[in-house]
Amino acid sequence: MATTTTTTEEPLTLISATPSPFARMNRIALALKAIPFNLQNEIPWESTTETPRHNPLEKLPILIFPASDGRSPVYDSAHIQEYIVRKFPDRGPKLVTGDVDLDLEIRQIVVLSEGCLDAIVLSRWEGRREEGKQSRLWIDRQNRKIDGAMRAFDFMVSQRRKEGKEYLVGEELSIADIAVVCTVGFVDFGALRPRWKDEYVGLKEWFEKLDGRKEFSETRPVMFDLKESVV
Ligand SMILES: N[C@@H](CCC(=O)N[C@@H](CS)C(=O)NCC(=O)O)C(=O)O
């Protein structure tokens, strides 16, 4: 029987946005573990969003519990992944290895992915400012982070493939693989690096294989229509 510390099978709620690569990581983990949840799609940049009610940082994803649970919302994609793997360890795939060193490696890859996505978000908002108000220095700085992360992902994949391994850490799919697929998938979706598939052939092959799995293909980003000004 599944070991979980929740006392109810009432569904959780994940506040998400249709294009969000951050929330996609959590959606994939919840789906793989067959944890019942409702998807509440929002536009976190608009005044009607519920995100400030649950997260002082006003960002999604946010995991919300049924009212009967009385638990505070959990936010930040990496922290939600942590919540999922720790609270539902025996449900579906573990998504971590159980070995301290390997699991720390997994967390490092999640952090790198999240940092790359944060740089993408910062650079895109800078690019939305009026011409003349944009900082080229700031955009270049974010671009360096994105390129650095892409190179690091490609290197990791090539090392693992040389060892005949399918996944980034350990022998099974983990939250590290999920994080990298969601990050690379967002670079691809936004056509942020149009030549990445030629530059990083190994990464492309690895990515396409995982991205074709059901839980991944069903959660690919879909753009929303932002109506309010943000910057
Ligand atoms: N590091 C955060 C980033 C989340 C994030 O940037 N979410 C965006 C939507 S994809 C958001 O809600 N932004 C609103 C804001 O920054 O005010 C995480 O991993 O959860």
Tab-separated table of C-alpha atoms and ligand atoms in Angstrom:
chain	number	residue	atom	x	y	z
A	1	MET	CA	0.000	0.000	0.000
A	2	ALA	CA	1.155	3.521	-0.749
A	3	THR	CA	2.859	5.265	2.157
A	4	THR	CA	1.811	8.872	2.307
A	5	THR	CA	1.358	11.219	5.177
A	6	THR	CA	-1.732	12.798	3.676
A	7	THR	CA	-4.854	11.528	5.366
A	8	THR	CA	-7.121	12.132	2.434
A	9	GLU	CA	-7.279	11.447	-1.261
A	10	GLU	CA	-8.958	14.792	-1.804
A	11	PRO	CA	-7.106	16.323	-4.724
A	12	LEU	CA	-4.387	18.897	-4.229
A	13	THR	CA	-4.443	22.040	-6.351
A	14	LEU	CA	-1.516	23.245	-8.397
A	15	ILE	CA	-1.597	26.873	-9.457
A	16	SER	CA	0.072	26.837	-12.830
A	17	ALA	CA	0.285	28.834	-16.028
A	18	THR	CA	-0.103	27.131	-19.393
A	19	PRO	CA	3.396	28.083	-20.642
A	20	SER	CA	5.156	27.705	-17.271
A	21	PRO	CA	8.191	25.395	-17.428
A	22	PHE	CA	8.447	25.677	-13.634
A	23	ALA	CA	4.942	24.356	-13.059
A	24	ARG	CA	5.469	21.762	-15.789
A	25	MET	CA	8.111	20.073	-13.616
A	26	ASN	CA	5.576	19.669	-10.825
A	27	ARG	CA	2.788	18.584	-13.169
A	28	ILE	CA	5.016	15.812	-14.533
A	29	ALA	CA	6.044	14.622	-11.045
A	30	LEU	CA	2.429	14.630	-9.799
A	31	ALA	CA	1.253	12.771	-12.913
A	32	LEU	CA	4.030	10.153	-12.727
A	33	LYS	CA	3.158	9.492	-9.103
A	34	ALA	CA	-0.568	9.493	-9.879
A	35	ILE	CA	-1.226	12.030	-7.115
A	36	PRO	CA	-4.695	13.484	-7.676
A	37	PHE	CA	-4.579	17.223	-8.304
A	38	ASN	CA	-6.580	19.979	-9.920
A	39	LEU	CA	-4.751	22.252	-12.294
A	40	GLN	CA	-5.630	25.897	-11.737
A	41	ASN	CA	-4.272	27.891	-14.668
A	42	GLU	CA	-3.584	31.552	-14.050
A	43	ILE	CA	-1.659	34.455	-15.526
A	44	PRO	CA	0.529	35.461	-12.562
A	45	TRP	CA	1.290	38.860	-14.084
A	46	GLU	CA	-2.339	39.989	-14.157
A	47	SER	CA	-4.259	41.709	-11.373
A	48	THR	CA	-6.860	38.917	-11.079
A	49	THR	CA	-4.298	36.275	-10.149
A	50	GLU	CA	-4.671	34.467	-6.829
A	51	THR	CA	-0.922	33.972	-6.445
A	52	PRO	CA	-0.353	36.814	-3.887
A	53	ARG	CA	-2.950	35.167	-1.597
A	54	HIS	CA	-0.758	32.101	-1.319
A	55	ASN	CA	2.813	33.242	-2.001
A	56	PRO	CA	4.267	36.594	-0.882
A	57	LEU	CA	6.616	36.373	-3.874
A	58	GLU	CA	3.519	36.411	-6.152
A	59	LYS	CA	4.888	33.601	-8.280
A	60	LEU	CA	3.543	30.276	-9.390
A	61	PRO	CA	3.682	27.272	-9.222
A	62	ILE	CA	1.971	26.929	-5.858
A	63	LEU	CA	0.734	23.669	-4.377
A	64	ILE	CA	-2.426	24.106	-2.300
A	65	PHE	CA	-3.984	21.584	0.052
A	66	PRO	CA	-7.652	20.804	0.623
A	67	ALA	CA	-9.166	23.111	3.279
A	68	SER	CA	-9.624	20.098	5.612
A	69	ASP	CA	-5.840	19.600	5.607
A	70	GLY	CA	-5.037	22.982	7.147
A	71	ARG	CA	-1.558	22.959	5.614
A	72	SER	CA	0.112	26.090	4.269
A	73	PRO	CA	0.683	26.327	0.535
A	74	VAL	CA	4.033	25.180	-0.821
A	75	TYR	CA	5.705	27.316	-3.466
A	76	ASP	CA	8.735	27.363	-5.744
A	77	SER	CA	9.017	24.566	-8.300
A	78	ALA	CA	12.100	22.973	-6.729
A	79	HIS	CA	10.575	23.037	-3.270
A	80	ILE	CA	7.326	21.530	-4.580
A	81	GLN	CA	9.362	18.727	-6.222
A	82	GLU	CA	11.013	18.159	-2.860
A	83	TYR	CA	7.629	18.063	-1.187
A	84	ILE	CA	6.324	15.536	-3.707
A	85	VAL	CA	9.276	13.142	-3.476
A	86	ARG	CA	9.443	13.278	0.318
A	87	LYS	CA	5.747	13.065	1.084
A	88	PHE	CA	4.899	10.436	-1.513
A	89	PRO	CA	8.031	8.239	-1.502
A	90	ASP	CA	6.283	4.934	-2.163
A	91	ARG	CA	3.890	6.161	-4.745
A	92	GLY	CA	4.928	5.463	-8.342
A	93	PRO	CA	8.521	6.150	-9.365
A	94	LYS	CA	10.694	7.537	-6.562
A	95	LEU	CA	12.202	10.283	-8.767
A	96	VAL	CA	15.237	10.366	-6.427
A	97	THR	CA	17.734	7.604	-5.650
A	98	GLY	CA	17.799	7.437	-1.847
A	99	ASP	CA	21.609	7.800	-1.934
A	100	VAL	CA	22.723	11.058	-0.286
A	101	ASP	CA	25.457	11.925	-2.792
A	102	LEU	CA	23.424	11.047	-5.853
A	103	ASP	CA	20.424	12.927	-4.507
A	104	LEU	CA	22.569	16.007	-3.891
A	105	GLU	CA	23.682	15.752	-7.530
A	106	ILE	CA	20.032	15.597	-8.515
A	107	ARG	CA	19.261	18.758	-6.508
A	108	GLN	CA	22.193	20.549	-8.130
A	109	ILE	CA	20.778	19.824	-11.578
A	110	VAL	CA	17.333	21.025	-10.458
A	111	VAL	CA	18.931	24.250	-9.179
A	112	LEU	CA	20.809	24.742	-12.454
A	113	SER	CA	17.601	24.247	-14.426
A	114	GLU	CA	15.630	26.629	-12.248
A	115	GLY	CA	18.420	29.226	-12.506
A	116	CYS	CA	18.462	28.940	-16.280
A	117	LEU	CA	14.690	29.437	-16.390
A	118	ASP	CA	14.918	32.421	-14.035
A	119	ALA	CA	17.517	33.952	-16.413
A	120	ILE	CA	15.186	33.363	-19.368
A	121	VAL	CA	12.327	35.089	-17.546
A	122	LEU	CA	14.526	38.075	-16.563
A	123	SER	CA	15.897	38.470	-20.062
A	124	ARG	CA	12.452	38.238	-21.679
A	125	TRP	CA	11.027	40.934	-19.402
A	126	GLU	CA	13.974	43.193	-20.082
A	127	GLY	CA	13.296	42.692	-23.781
A	128	ARG	CA	9.699	43.829	-23.264
A	129	ARG	CA	10.711	47.260	-22.007
A	130	GLU	CA	10.490	50.118	-24.480
A	131	GLU	CA	13.403	50.443	-26.899
A	132	GLY	CA	15.947	52.718	-25.283
A	133	LYS	CA	14.985	51.593	-21.770
A	134	GLN	CA	16.384	48.097	-22.193
A	135	SER	CA	19.758	47.249	-20.716
A	136	ARG	CA	21.940	45.352	-23.185
A	137	LEU	CA	24.333	44.550	-20.345
A	138	TRP	CA	21.548	42.923	-18.351
A	139	ILE	CA	20.277	40.901	-21.326
A	140	ASP	CA	23.825	39.734	-22.147
A	141	ARG	CA	24.314	38.702	-18.541
A	142	GLN	CA	21.163	36.574	-18.586
A	143	ASN	CA	22.102	35.124	-21.982
A	144	ARG	CA	25.443	33.975	-20.620
A	145	LYS	CA	23.615	32.051	-17.898
A	146	ILE	CA	21.263	30.426	-20.418
A	147	ASP	CA	24.134	29.430	-22.719
A	148	GLY	CA	26.182	28.215	-19.773
A	149	ALA	CA	23.340	26.021	-18.594
A	150	MET	CA	22.705	24.613	-22.087
A	151	ARG	CA	26.397	23.731	-22.413
A	152	ALA	CA	26.340	22.113	-18.977
A	153	PHE	CA	23.224	20.068	-19.836
A	154	ASP	CA	24.828	18.884	-23.066
A	155	PHE	CA	28.033	17.951	-21.249
A	156	MET	CA	26.159	15.990	-18.584
A	157	VAL	CA	24.152	14.095	-21.168
A	158	SER	CA	27.242	13.271	-23.243
A	159	GLN	CA	29.092	11.998	-20.153
A	160	ARG	CA	26.176	9.813	-19.141
A	161	ARG	CA	25.689	8.465	-22.657
A	162	LYS	CA	29.370	7.514	-22.804
A	163	GLU	CA	28.744	5.449	-19.674
A	164	GLY	CA	25.751	3.838	-21.400
A	165	LYS	CA	23.294	5.521	-19.018
A	166	GLU	CA	19.848	6.676	-19.964
A	167	TYR	CA	19.252	9.129	-17.129
A	168	LEU	CA	21.286	11.991	-15.688
A	169	VAL	CA	21.757	10.497	-12.224
A	170	GLY	CA	21.346	6.910	-11.072
A	171	GLU	CA	19.511	4.251	-13.041
A	172	GLU	CA	16.010	5.670	-13.134
A	173	LEU	CA	14.170	8.789	-14.156
A	174	SER	CA	14.553	11.506	-11.522
A	175	ILE	CA	13.502	15.087	-10.882
A	176	ALA	CA	16.849	16.059	-12.486
A	177	ASP	CA	15.778	14.626	-15.849
A	178	ILE	CA	12.373	16.271	-15.484
A	179	ALA	CA	14.002	19.643	-14.719
A	180	VAL	CA	16.343	19.533	-17.704
A	181	VAL	CA	13.635	18.432	-20.137
A	182	CYS	CA	11.351	21.268	-18.950
A	183	THR	CA	14.176	23.804	-19.251
A	184	VAL	CA	15.413	22.700	-22.664
A	185	GLY	CA	11.772	22.356	-23.746
A	186	PHE	CA	11.175	25.989	-22.837
A	187	VAL	CA	14.276	27.137	-24.745
A	188	ASP	CA	12.877	25.210	-27.713
A	189	PHE	CA	9.285	26.447	-27.272
A	190	GLY	CA	10.401	30.089	-27.134
A	191	ALA	CA	12.829	29.586	-30.058
A	192	LEU	CA	15.391	31.198	-27.758
A	193	ARG	CA	18.295	29.321	-29.337
A	194	PRO	CA	17.067	28.352	-32.823
A	195	ARG	CA	20.210	26.319	-33.597
A	196	TRP	CA	20.429	24.402	-30.317
A	197	LYS	CA	19.488	21.073	-31.894
A	198	ASP	CA	22.442	21.317	-34.315
A	199	GLU	CA	24.837	22.567	-31.656
A	200	TYR	CA	23.912	19.993	-29.028
A	201	VAL	CA	23.014	16.851	-30.948
A	202	GLY	CA	23.399	14.533	-27.950
A	203	LEU	CA	21.204	16.745	-25.786
A	204	LYS	CA	18.606	16.922	-28.572
A	205	GLU	CA	18.412	13.124	-28.903
A	206	TRP	CA	18.183	12.623	-25.160
A	207	PHE	CA	15.597	15.403	-24.826
A	208	GLU	CA	13.347	14.157	-27.638
A	209	LYS	CA	13.200	10.670	-26.218
A	210	LEU	CA	12.038	11.815	-22.782
A	211	ASP	CA	9.853	14.641	-24.069
A	212	GLY	CA	7.891	12.080	-26.082
A	213	ARG	CA	6.723	10.238	-22.953
A	214	LYS	CA	3.051	10.681	-22.085
A	215	GLU	CA	3.454	12.842	-18.958
A	216	PHE	CA	5.889	15.082	-20.823
A	217	SER	CA	4.040	15.364	-24.135
A	218	GLU	CA	0.790	16.189	-22.323
A	219	THR	CA	2.341	19.093	-20.426
A	220	ARG	CA	4.236	20.934	-23.175
A	221	PRO	CA	3.999	24.740	-22.900
A	222	VAL	CA	1.078	26.616	-24.423
A	223	MET	CA	1.334	30.423	-24.653
A	224	PHE	CA	-1.217	32.705	-22.980
A	225	ASP	CA	-2.335	36.150	-24.002
A	226	LEU	CA	-1.002	38.741	-21.548
A	227	LYS	CA	-3.157	41.880	-21.560
A	228	GLU	CA	-1.751	43.969	-18.694
A	229	SER	CA	1.555	45.865	-18.616
A	230	VAL	CA	4.159	44.455	-16.262
A	231	VAL	CA	7.383	46.375	-16.862
B	1	LIG	N1	12.085	30.169	-9.081
B	1	LIG	C1	10.650	30.129	-9.169
B	1	LIG	C2	10.233	30.908	-10.418
B	1	LIG	C3	8.766	30.850	-10.713
B	1	LIG	C4	8.359	31.910	-11.729
B	1	LIG	O1	9.153	32.759	-12.159
B	1	LIG	N2	7.080	31.861	-12.094
B	1	LIG	C5	6.537	32.856	-12.991
B	1	LIG	C6	5.550	32.210	-13.956
B	1	LIG	S1	6.330	31.019	-14.999
B	1	LIG	C7	5.737	33.843	-12.146
B	1	LIG	O2	4.827	33.451	-11.458
B	1	LIG	N3	6.097	35.115	-12.202
B	1	LIG	C8	5.414	36.179	-11.553
B	1	LIG	C9	6.365	37.167	-10.923
B	1	LIG	O3	7.591	36.983	-11.028
B	1	LIG	O4	5.885	38.110	-10.321
B	1	LIG	C10	10.194	28.677	-9.211
B	1	LIG	O5	11.004	27.823	-9.582
B	1	LIG	O6	9.053	28.390	-8.838
